[in-house]
Coordinates of C-alpha atoms and ligand atoms in Angstrom, one line a residue:
X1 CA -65.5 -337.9 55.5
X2 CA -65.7 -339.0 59.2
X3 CA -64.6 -337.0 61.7
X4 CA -62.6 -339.0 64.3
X5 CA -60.5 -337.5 67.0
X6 CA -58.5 -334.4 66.4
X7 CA -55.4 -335.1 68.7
X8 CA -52.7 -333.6 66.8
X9 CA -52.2 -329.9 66.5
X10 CA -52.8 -329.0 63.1
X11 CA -52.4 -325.4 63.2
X12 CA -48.5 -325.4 64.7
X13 CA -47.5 -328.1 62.4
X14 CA -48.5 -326.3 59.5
X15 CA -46.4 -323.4 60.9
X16 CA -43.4 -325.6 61.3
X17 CA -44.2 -327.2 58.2
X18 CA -43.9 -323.7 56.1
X19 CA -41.0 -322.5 58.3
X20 CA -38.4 -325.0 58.0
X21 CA -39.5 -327.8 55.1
X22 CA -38.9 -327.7 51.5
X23 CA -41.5 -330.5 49.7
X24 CA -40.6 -331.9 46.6
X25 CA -42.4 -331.4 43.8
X26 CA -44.1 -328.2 45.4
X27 CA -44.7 -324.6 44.9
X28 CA -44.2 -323.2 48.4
X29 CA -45.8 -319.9 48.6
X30 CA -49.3 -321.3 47.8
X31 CA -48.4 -324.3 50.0
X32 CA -47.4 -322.1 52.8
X33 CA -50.4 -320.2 52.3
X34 CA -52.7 -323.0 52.5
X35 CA -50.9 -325.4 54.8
X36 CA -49.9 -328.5 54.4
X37 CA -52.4 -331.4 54.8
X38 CA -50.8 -333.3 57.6
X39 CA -51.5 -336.9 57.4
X40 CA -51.1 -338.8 60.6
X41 CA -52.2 -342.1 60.2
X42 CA -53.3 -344.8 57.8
X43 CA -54.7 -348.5 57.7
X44 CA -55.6 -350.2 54.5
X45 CA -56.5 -347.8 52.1
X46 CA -57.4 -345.6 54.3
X47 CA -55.7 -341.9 55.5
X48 CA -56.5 -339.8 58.7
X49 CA -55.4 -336.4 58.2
X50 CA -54.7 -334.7 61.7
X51 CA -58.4 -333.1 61.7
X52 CA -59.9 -336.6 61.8
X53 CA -60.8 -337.1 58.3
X54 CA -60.8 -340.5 56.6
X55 CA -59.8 -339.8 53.3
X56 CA -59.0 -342.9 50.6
X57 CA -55.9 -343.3 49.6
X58 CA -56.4 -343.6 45.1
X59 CA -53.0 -343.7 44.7
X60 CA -51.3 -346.1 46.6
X61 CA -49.3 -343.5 48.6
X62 CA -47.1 -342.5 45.4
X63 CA -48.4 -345.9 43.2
X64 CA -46.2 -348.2 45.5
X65 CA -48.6 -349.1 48.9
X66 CA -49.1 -352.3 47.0
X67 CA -50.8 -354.2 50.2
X68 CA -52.1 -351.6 51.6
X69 CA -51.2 -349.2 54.5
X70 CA -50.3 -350.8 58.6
X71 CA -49.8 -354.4 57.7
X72 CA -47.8 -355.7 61.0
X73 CA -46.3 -358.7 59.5
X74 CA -43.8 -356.0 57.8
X75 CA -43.5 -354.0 61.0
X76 CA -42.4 -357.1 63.0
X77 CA -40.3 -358.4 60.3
X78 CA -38.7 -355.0 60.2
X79 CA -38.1 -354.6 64.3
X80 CA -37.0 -358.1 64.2
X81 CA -34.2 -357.8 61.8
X82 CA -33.0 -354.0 63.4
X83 CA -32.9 -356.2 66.6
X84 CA -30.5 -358.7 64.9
X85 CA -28.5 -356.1 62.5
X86 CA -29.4 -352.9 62.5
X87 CA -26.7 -351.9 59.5
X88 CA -24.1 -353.6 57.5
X89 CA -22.7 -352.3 53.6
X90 CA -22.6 -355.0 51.2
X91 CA -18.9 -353.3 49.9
X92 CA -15.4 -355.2 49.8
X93 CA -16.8 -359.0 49.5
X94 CA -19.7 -358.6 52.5
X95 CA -22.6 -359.6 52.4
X96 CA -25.8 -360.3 54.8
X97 CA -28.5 -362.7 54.9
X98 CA -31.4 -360.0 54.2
X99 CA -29.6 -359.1 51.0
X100 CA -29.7 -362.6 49.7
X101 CA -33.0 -363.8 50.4
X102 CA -34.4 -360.6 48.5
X103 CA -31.9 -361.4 46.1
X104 CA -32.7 -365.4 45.2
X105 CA -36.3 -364.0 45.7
X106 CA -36.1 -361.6 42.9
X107 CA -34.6 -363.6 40.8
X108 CA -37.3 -366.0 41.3
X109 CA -40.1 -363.3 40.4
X110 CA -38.4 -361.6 37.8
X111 CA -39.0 -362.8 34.2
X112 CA -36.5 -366.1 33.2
X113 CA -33.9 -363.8 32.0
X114 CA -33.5 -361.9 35.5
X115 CA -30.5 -363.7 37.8
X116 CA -29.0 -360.8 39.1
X117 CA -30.3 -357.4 41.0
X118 CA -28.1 -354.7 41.9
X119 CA -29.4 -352.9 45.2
X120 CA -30.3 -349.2 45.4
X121 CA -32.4 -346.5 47.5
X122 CA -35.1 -345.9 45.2
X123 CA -36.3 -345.4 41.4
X124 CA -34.0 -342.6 41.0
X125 CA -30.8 -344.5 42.2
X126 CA -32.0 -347.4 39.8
X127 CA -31.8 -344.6 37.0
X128 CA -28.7 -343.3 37.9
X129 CA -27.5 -346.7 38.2
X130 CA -28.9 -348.1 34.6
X131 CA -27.2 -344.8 33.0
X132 CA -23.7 -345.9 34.4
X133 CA -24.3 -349.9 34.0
X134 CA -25.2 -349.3 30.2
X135 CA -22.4 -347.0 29.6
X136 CA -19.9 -349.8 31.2
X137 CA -21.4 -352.4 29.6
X138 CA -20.6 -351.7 25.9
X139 CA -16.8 -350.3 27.2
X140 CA -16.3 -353.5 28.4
X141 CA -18.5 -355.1 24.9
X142 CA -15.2 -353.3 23.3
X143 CA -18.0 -350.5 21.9
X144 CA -16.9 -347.6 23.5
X145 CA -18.5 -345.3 21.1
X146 CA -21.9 -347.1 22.6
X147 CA -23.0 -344.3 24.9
X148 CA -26.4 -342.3 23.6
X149 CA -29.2 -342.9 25.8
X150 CA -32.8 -342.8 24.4
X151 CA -35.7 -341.9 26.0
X152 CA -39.5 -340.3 25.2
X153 CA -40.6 -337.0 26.3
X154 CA -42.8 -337.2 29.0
X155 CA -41.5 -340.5 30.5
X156 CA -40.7 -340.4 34.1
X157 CA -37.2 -341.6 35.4
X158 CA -36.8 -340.1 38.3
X159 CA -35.5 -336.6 40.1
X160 CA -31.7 -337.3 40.1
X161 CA -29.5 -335.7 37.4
X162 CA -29.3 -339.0 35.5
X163 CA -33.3 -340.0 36.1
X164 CA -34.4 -336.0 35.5
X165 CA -32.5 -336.0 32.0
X166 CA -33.6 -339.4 31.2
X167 CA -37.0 -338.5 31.6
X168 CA -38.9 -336.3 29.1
X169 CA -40.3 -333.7 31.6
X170 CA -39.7 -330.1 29.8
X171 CA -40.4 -328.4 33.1
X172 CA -37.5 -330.8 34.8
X173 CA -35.2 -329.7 32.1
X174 CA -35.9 -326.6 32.3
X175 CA -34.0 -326.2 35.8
X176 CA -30.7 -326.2 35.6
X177 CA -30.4 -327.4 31.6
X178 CA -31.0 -330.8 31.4
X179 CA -30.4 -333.2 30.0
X180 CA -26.9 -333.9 30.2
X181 CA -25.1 -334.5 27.0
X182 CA -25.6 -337.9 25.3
X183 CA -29.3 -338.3 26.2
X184 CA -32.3 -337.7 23.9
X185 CA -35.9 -338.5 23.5
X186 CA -38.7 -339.4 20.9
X187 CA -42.8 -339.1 21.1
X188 CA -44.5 -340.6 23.6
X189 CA -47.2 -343.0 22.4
X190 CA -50.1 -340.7 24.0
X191 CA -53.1 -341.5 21.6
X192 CA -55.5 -339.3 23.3
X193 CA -53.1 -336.2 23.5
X194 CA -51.1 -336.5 20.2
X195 CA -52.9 -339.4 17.6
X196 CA -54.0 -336.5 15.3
X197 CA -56.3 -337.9 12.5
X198 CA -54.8 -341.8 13.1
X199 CA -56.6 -344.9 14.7
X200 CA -55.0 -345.8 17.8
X201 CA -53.5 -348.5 15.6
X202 CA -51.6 -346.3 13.2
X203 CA -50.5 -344.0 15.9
X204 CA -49.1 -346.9 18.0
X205 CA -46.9 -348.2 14.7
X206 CA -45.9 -344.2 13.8
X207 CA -44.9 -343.6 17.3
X208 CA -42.5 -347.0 17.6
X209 CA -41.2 -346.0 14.4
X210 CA -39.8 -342.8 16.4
X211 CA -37.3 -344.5 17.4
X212 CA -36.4 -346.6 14.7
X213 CA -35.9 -343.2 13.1
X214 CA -34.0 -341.3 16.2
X215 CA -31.7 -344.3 15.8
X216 CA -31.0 -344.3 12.3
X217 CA -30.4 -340.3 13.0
X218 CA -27.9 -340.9 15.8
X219 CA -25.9 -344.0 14.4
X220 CA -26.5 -347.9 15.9
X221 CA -23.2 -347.7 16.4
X222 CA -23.9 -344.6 19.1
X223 CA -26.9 -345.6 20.7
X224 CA -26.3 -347.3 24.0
X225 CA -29.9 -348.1 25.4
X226 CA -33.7 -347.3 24.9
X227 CA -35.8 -346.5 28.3
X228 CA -39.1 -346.4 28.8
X229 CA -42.4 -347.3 31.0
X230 CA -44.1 -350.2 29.8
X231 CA -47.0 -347.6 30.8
X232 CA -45.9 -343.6 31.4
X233 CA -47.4 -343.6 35.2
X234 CA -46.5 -339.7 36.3
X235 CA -46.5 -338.7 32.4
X236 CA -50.5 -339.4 32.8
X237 CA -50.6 -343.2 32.8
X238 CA -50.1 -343.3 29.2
X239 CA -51.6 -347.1 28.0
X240 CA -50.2 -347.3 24.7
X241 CA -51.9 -348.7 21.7
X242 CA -51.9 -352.6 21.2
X243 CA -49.9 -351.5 17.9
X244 CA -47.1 -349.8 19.8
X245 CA -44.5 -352.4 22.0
X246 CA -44.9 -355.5 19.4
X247 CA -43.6 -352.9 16.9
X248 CA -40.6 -351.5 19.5
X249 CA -39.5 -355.0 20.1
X250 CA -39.0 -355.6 16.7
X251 CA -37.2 -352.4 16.4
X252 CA -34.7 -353.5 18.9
X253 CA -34.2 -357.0 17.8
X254 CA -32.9 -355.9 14.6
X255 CA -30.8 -353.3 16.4
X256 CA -27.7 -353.7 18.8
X257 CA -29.3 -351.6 21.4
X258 CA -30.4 -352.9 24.9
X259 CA -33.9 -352.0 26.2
X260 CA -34.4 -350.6 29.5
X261 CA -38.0 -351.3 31.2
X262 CA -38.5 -348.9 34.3
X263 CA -40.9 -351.1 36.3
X264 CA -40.9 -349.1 39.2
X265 CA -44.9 -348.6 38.9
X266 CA -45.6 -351.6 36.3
X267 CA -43.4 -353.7 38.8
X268 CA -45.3 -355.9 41.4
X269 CA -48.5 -356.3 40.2
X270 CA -49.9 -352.9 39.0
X271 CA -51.0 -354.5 36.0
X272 CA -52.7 -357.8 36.8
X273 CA -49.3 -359.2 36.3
X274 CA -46.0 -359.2 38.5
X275 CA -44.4 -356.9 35.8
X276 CA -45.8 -355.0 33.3
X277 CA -43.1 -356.7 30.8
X278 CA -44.7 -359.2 31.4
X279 CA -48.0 -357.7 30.7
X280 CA -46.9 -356.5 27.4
X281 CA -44.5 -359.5 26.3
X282 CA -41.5 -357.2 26.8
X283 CA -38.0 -359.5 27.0
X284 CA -36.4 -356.1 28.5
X285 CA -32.6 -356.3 29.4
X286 CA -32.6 -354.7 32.4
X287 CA -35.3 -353.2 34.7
X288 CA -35.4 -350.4 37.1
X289 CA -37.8 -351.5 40.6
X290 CA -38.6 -350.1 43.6
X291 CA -41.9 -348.4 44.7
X292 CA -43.8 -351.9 45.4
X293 CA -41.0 -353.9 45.7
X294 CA -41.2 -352.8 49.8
X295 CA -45.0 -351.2 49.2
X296 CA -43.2 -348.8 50.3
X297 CA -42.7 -349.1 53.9
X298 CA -39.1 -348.4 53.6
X299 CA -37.2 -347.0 50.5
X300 CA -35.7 -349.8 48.5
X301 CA -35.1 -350.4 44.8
X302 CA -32.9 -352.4 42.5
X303 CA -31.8 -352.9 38.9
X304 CA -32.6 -356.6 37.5
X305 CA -30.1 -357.3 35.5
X306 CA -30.7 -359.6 32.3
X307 CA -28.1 -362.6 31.9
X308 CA -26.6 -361.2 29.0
X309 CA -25.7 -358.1 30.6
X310 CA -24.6 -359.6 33.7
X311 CA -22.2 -362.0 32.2
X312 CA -20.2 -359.0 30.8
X313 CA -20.2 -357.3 33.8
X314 CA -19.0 -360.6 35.9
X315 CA -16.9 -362.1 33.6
X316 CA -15.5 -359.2 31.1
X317 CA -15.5 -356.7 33.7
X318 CA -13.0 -355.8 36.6
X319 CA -14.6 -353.6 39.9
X320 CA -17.6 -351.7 38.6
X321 CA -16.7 -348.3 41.1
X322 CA -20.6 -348.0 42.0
X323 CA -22.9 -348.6 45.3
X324 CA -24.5 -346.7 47.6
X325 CA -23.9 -346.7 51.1
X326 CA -27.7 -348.0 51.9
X327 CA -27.7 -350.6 48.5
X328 CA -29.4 -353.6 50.5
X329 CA -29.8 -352.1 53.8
X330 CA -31.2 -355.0 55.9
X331 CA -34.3 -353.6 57.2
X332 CA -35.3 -352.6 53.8
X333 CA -34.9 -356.1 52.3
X334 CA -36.5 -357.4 55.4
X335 CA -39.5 -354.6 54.7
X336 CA -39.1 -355.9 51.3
X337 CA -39.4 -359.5 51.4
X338 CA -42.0 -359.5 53.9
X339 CA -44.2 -357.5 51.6
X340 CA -43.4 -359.8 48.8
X341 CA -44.7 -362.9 51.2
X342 CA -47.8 -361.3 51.9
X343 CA -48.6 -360.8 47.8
X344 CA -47.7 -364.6 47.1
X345 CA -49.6 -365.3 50.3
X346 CA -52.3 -363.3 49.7
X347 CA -52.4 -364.0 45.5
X348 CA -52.5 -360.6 45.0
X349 CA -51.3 -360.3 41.6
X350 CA -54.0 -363.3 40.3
X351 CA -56.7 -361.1 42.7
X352 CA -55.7 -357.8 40.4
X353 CA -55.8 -359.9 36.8
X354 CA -58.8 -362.4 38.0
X355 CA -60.9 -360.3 40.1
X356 CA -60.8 -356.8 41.6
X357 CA -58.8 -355.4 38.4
X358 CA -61.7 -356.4 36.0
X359 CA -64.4 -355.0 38.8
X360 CA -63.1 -351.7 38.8
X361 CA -62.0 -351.5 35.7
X362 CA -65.6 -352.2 34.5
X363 CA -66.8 -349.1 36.6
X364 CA -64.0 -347.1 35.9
X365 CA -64.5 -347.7 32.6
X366 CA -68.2 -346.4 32.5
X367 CA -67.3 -342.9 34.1
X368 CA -66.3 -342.5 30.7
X369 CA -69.7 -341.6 29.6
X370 CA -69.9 -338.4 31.7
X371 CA -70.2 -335.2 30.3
X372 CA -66.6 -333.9 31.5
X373 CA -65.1 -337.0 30.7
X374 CA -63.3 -337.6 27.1
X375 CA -61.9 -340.7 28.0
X376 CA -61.1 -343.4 30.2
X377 CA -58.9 -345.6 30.5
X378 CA -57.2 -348.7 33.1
X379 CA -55.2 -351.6 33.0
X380 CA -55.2 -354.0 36.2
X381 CA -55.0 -351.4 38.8
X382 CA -53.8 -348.2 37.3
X383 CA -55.9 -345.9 35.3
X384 CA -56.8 -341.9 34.5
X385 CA -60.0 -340.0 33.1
X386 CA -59.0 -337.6 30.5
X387 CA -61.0 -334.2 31.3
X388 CA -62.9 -332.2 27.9
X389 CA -64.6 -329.1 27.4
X390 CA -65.8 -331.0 24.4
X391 CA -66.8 -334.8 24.5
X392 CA -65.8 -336.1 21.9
X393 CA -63.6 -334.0 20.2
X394 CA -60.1 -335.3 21.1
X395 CA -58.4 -331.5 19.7
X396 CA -60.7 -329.4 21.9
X397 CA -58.5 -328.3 25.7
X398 CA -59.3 -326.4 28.4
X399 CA -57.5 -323.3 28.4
X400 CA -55.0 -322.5 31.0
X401 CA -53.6 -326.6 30.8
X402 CA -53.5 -327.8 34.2
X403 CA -56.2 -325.5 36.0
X404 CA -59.6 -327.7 35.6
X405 CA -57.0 -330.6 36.7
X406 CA -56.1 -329.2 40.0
X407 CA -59.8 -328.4 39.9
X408 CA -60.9 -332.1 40.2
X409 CA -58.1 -332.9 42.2
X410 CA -59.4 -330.6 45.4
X411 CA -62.6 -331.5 44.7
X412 CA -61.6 -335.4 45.2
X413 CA -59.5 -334.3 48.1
X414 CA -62.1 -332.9 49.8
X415 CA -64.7 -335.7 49.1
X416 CA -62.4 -338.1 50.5
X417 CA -60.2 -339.7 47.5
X418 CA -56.9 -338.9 46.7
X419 CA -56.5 -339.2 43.1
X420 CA -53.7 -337.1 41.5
X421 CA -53.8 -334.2 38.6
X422 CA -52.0 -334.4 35.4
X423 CA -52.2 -331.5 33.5
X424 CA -56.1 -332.1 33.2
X425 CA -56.7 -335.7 33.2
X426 CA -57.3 -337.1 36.9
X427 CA -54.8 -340.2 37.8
X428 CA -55.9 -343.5 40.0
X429 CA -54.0 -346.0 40.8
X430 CA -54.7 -347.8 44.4
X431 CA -53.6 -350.0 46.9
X432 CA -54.0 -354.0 45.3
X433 CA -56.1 -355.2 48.4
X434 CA -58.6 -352.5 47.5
X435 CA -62.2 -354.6 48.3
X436 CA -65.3 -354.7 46.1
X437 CA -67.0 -352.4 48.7
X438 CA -64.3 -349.9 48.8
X439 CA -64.4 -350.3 44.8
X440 CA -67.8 -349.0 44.7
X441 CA -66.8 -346.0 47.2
X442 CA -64.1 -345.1 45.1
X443 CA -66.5 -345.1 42.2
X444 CA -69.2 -343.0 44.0
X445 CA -66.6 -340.3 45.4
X446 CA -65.2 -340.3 41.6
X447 CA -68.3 -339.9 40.0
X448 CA -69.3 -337.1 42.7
X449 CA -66.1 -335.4 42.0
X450 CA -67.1 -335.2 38.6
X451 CA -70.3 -333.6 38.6
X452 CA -69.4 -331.7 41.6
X453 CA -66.2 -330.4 38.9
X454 CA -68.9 -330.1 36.1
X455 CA -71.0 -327.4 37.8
X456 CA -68.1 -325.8 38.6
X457 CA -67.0 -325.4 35.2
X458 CA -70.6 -324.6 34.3
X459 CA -70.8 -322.0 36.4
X460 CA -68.0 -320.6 35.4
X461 CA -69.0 -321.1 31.6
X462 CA -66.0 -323.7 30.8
X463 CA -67.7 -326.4 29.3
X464 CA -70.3 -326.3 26.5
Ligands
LIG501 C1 -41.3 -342.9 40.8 C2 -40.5 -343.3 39.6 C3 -39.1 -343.2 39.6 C4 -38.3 -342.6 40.7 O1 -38.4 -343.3 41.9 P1 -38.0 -342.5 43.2 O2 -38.1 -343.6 44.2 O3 -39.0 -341.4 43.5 O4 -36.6 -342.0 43.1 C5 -38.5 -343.8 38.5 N1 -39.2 -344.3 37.5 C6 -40.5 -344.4 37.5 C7 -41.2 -345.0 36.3 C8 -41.2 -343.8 38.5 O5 -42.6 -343.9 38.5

């Protein structure tokens, strides 16, 4: 790490931080403890904490700073359009000209069956949104009975009430007893963690046939929808087997059920393709986006929805009571579609398939034969190193789940890549503009991390 200036007060922010802030997705009293890292600035894939330190940011912020951090074409288009209008709703027959540009543009993007989006805050919303459009959708199909949602445990949805229950995160449901009624959820298609005795062929057809079965248990006549990831991003980045969405999609086709994909990682290039659908020759019906749909410079999301759905809802339907006060805010869409322009620009989606996808992926790939690495895995720009006290032996864990995780992840942390912990496999998935030479950092602080974990763990007698 470099040590730049250290203008910011990192002491009494921390103070401040732990008096009056509640973070998501954190445990306080350790946090308090600690401090919070305070991040001040950021430029490419680069971070500067408020000590100085460059630090590289391995996950894209929260897997959505698609073209990289500072870019001022999207802080001028932004300032421009607050300078024109600042705020209008898109309610009672409005509209603005932000709205439809991102609109037309989306529908452009999207796969052929995508005409229509319906604007929203962020992933979440989209969620919440997808649980009431489905529900609507077979009232108004004259199949009111139509109103089971299914989704796979571990699957990320969001943090909402409607995203928390669609997911499959126990620990979610666990506060406050979710899921709501109506929602369930099958096996994930998580070779590594659950294939057993199978070939990552086998277990890909077995776990598609999970739903086939949950189905069959609930009634086609009950089941509204199936959601999923085309790849589980917070669940672990979860790649299924080759086996498992060919085998899905011929599930559904024979089944009156429409297919939710939640793009809101696989969406806008993640993959080496603009959606991960698209990636996996998904014909979804309607798809959650948000995360790189504005790289995140301001919160935006939307719900493409598929011809066939939208036809219902346009021609069988009356008002559909459901919006958010921010759906399309202008400055978003502006943030929004001058991200897009600089990815179509900049052929950043070809440079993730053609180029810097294949060049990390070949390094990534090799980490793979270190001693504290059981597997590893990425597709385009988004992949994870399984941690093992025991290479090669896919049933051997570290005790204490989670702890040789967190392990790694402060040890990456402090060598100057964020990468993320799940439970104990160690997440990447960075900015698209990532360079060759800032490839090969990444690689050297990962492999560092590693060995710098191992002895740790061989100290401490937790690996063989
Ligand atoms: C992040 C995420 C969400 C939730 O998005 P928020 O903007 O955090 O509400 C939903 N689905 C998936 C697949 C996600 O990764």
């Amino acid at each position: 790490m470099t040590l730049t200036s250290n203008i910011y007060p990192t002491r009494a922010l921390q103070e401040a931080d732990a008096a009056h802030h509640l973070h998501p997705f954190s445990e306080h009293r350790t946090l308090n403890a600690e401090g919070s890292r305070v991040i001040v600035a950021a430029e490419g894939v680069w971070l500067t904490d408020s000590e100085g330190n460059r630090i590289m940011d391995g996950m894209a912020g929260l897997w959505c700073t698609q073209i990289g951090h500072g870019r001022q074409e999207v802080v001028e288009a932004v300032h421009r359009q607050m300078q024109e209008l600042d705020y209008y709703n898109l309610f009672f027959k409005t509209t603005h000209p932000p709205a439809v540009a991102l609109a037309e543009k989306l529908a452009q993007l999207t796969p052929a069956q995508f005409n229509h989006v319906f604007f929203v805050g962020s992933g979440s919303e989209a969620n919440d949104t997808v649980f009431r459009m489905v529900r609507y959708y077979w009232d108004l199909m004259g199949k009111p009975g139509k109103k089971h949602i299914i989704g796979r445990w571990n699957g990320y949805h969001g943090s909402t009430l409607a995203g928390t229950s669609l997911g499959g995160m126990k620990g979610m449901h666990e506060q406050g007893d979710l899921p709501v009624p109506g929602v369930s959820h099958i096996a994930q298609p998580y070779w590594y963690g659950e294939g057993g005795d199978m070939s990552p062929d086998e277990f890909g057809i077995w776990a598609a046939n999970q739903l086939a079965e949950e189905i069959d248990r609930i009634g086609e006549d009950k089941v509204a929808a199936f959601i999923a990831e085309p790849i589980q991003g917070a669940g672990g980045v979860i790649i299924p087997p080759d086996t498992y969405w060919p085998e899905v999609a011929r599930i559904l086709k024979e089944r009156d059920i429409l297919f939710v994909a939640d793009e809101v990682i696989t969406g806008f290039g993640r993959t080496g393709e603009w959606f991960g659908s698209t990636f996996f020759g998904l014909e979804p019906d309607l798809m959650p986006i948000a995360k790189g749909l504005s790289s995140g410079y301001l919160p935006i999301g939307g719900v493409m929805v598929s011809d066939k759905v939208a036809d219902v809802v346009i021609n069988k339907g009356g008002e559909f009571y459901h919006g958010y006060t921010y759906s399309g805010h202008p400055a978003c869409c502006a943030a929004a579609l001058a991200n897009l322009s600089i990815m179509e620009n900049e052929k950043i989606v070809d440079r993730v398939r053609d180029d810097i996808g294949p060049y990390l992926q070949k390094k990534w790939i090799a980490l793979g034969e270190h001693p504290l690495v059981g597997e590893a895995r990425m597709v385009g720009l988004v992949g994870a190193l399984e941690l093992a006290p025991s290479k090669g032996d896919r049933t051997k864990k570290f005790a204490n789940e989670g702890t040789v995780g967190t392990i790694a992840r402060d040890t990456s942390f402090s060598n100057g890549l964020v990468m993320r912990a799940v439970r104990d496999s160690l997440i990447l998935s960075p900015p698209l503009v990532l360079s060759h030479e800032e490839a090969d950092e990444l690689v050297r602080i990962a492999e560092k991390t590693l060995d710098d974990t191992y002895a740790i763990l061989k100290r401490d007698g937790k690996v063989g």
